[in-house]
mmCIF file with all atom_site columns, C-alpha atoms in Angstrom:
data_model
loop_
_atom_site.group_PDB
_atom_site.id
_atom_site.type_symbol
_atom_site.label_atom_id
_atom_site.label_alt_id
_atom_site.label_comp_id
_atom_site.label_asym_id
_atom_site.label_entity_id
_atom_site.label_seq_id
_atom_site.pdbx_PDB_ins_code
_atom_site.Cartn_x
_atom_site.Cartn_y
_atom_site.Cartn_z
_atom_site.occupancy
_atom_site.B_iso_or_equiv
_atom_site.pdbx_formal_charge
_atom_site.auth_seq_id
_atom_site.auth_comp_id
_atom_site.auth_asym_id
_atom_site.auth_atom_id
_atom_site.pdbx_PDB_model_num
ATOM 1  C CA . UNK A 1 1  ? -18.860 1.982   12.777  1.00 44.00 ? 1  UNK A CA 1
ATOM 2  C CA . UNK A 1 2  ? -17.213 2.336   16.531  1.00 50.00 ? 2  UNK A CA 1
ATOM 3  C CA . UNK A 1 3  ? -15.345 5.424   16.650  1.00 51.00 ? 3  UNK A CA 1
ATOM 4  C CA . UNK A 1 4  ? -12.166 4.678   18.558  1.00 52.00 ? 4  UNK A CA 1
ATOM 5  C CA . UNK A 1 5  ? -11.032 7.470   20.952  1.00 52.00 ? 5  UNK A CA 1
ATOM 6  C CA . UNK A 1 6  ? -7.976  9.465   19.792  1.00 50.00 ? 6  UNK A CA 1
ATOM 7  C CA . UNK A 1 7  ? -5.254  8.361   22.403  1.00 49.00 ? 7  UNK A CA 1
ATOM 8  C CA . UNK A 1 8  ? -6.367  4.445   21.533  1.00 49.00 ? 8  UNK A CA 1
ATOM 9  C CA . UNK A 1 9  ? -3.722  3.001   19.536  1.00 50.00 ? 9  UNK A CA 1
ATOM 10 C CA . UNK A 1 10 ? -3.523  -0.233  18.142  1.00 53.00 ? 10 UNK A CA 1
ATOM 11 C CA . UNK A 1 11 ? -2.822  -3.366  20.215  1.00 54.00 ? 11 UNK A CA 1
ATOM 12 C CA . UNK A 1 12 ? 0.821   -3.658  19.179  1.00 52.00 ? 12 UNK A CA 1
ATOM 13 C CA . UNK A 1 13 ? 1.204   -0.080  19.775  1.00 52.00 ? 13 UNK A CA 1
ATOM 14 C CA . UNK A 1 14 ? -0.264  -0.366  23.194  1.00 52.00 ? 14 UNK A CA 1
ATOM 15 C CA . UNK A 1 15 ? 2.864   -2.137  24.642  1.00 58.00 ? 15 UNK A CA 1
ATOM 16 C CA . UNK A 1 16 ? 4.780   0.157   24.595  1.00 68.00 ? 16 UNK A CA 1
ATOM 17 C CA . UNK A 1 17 ? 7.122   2.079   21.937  1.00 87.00 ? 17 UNK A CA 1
ATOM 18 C CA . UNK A 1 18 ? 8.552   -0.306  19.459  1.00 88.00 ? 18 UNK A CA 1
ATOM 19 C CA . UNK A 1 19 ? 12.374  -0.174  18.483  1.00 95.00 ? 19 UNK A CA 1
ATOM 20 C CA . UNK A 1 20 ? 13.158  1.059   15.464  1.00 94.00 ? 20 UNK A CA 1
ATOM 21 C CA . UNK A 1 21 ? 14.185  -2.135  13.941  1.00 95.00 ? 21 UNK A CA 1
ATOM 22 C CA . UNK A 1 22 ? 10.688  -3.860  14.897  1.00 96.00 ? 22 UNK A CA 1
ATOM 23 C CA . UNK A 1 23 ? 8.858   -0.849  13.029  1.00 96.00 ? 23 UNK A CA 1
ATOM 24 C CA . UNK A 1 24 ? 11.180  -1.747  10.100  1.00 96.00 ? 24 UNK A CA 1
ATOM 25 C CA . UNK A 1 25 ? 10.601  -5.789  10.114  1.00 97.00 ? 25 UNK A CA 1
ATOM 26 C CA . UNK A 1 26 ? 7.377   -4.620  10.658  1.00 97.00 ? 26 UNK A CA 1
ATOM 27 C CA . UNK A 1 27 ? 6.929   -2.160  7.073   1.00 97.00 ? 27 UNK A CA 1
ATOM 28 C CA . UNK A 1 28 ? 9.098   -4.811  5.083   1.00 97.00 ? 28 UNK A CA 1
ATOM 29 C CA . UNK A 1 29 ? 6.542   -7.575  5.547   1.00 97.00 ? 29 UNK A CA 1
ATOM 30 C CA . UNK A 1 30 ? 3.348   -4.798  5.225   1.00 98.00 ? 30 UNK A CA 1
ATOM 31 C CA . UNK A 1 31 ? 5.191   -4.344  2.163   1.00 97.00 ? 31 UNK A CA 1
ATOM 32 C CA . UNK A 1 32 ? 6.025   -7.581  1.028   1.00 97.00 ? 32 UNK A CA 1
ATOM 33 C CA . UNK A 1 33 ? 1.843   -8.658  1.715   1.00 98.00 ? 33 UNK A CA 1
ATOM 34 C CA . UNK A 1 34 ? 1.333   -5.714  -0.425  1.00 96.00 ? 34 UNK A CA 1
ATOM 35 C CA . UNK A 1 35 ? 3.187   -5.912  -3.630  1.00 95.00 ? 35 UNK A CA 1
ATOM 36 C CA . UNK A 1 36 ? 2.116   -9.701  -3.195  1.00 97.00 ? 36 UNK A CA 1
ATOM 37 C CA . UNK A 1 37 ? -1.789  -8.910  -3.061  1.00 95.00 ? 37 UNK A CA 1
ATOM 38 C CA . UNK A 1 38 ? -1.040  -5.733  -6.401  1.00 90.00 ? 38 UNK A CA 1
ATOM 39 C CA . UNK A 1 39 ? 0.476   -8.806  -8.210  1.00 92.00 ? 39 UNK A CA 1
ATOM 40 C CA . UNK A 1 40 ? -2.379  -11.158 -7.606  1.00 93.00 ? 40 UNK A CA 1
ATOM 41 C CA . UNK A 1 41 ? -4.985  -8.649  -8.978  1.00 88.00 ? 41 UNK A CA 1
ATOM 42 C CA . UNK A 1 42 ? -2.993  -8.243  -12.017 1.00 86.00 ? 42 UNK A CA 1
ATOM 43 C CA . UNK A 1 43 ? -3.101  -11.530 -12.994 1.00 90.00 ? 43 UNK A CA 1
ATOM 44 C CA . UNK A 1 44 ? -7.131  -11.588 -12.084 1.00 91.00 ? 44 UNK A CA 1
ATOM 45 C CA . UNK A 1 45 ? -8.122  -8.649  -13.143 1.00 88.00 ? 45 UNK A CA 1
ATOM 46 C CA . UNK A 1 46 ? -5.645  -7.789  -16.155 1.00 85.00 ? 46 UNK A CA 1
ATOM 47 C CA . UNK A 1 47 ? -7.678  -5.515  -17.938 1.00 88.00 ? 47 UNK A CA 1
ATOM 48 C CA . UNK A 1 48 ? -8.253  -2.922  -14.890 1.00 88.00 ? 48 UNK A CA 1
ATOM 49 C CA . UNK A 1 49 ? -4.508  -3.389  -14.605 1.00 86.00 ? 49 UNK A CA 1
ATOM 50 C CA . UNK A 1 50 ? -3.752  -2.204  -17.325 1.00 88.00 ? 50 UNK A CA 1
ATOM 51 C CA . UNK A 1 51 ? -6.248  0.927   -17.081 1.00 91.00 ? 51 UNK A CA 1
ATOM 52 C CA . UNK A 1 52 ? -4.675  1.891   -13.812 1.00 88.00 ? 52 UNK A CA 1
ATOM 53 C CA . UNK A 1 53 ? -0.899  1.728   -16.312 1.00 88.00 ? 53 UNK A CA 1
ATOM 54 C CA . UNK A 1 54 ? -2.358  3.750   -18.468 1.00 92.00 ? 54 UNK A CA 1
ATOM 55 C CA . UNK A 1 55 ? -4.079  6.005   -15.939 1.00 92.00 ? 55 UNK A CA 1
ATOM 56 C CA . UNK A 1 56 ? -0.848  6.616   -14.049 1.00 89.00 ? 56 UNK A CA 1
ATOM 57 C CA . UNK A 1 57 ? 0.841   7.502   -17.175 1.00 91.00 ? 57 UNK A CA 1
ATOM 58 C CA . UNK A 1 58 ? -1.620  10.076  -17.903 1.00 91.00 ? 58 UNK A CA 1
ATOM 59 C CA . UNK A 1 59 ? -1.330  11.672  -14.830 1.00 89.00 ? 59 UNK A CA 1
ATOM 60 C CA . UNK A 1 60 ? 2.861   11.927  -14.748 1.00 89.00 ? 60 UNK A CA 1
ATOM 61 C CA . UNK A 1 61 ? 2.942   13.385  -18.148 1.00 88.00 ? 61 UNK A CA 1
ATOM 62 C CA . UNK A 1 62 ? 0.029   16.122  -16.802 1.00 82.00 ? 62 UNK A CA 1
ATOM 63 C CA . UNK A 1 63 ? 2.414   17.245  -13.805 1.00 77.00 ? 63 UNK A CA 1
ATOM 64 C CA . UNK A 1 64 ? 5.940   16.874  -16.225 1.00 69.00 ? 64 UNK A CA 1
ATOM 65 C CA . UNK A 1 65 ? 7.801   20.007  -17.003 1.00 64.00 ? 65 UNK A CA 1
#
């Protein structure tokens, strides 16, 4: 593993600063790719899906007032 130094950004960020707008388009598809890949594993791996579900639950009832 190459450690990268601390003022090295990454290649689109080495342009220059991005408008606001292109950071936006830019989130919405991260997002998009995202809930796309979740929804692929849940219909491969249903069983750990549903583990997660019941996982999450567990741990919003332990922090509910």
């Amino acid at each position: 593993m190459v450690a990268q130094p601390a003022d090295s950004a990454g290649p689109e960020e080495q342009s220059g600063s991005e408008t606001p707008a292109e950071r936006r388009r830019r989130r919405a598809a991260f997002l998009r790719e995202l809930t796309e890949a979740r929804e692929l594993q849940a219909r491969v791996h249903p069983r750990r899906t549903k583990t997660e579900r019941m996982r999450q639950a567990v741990r919003m009832r332990t922090f509910r007032i």
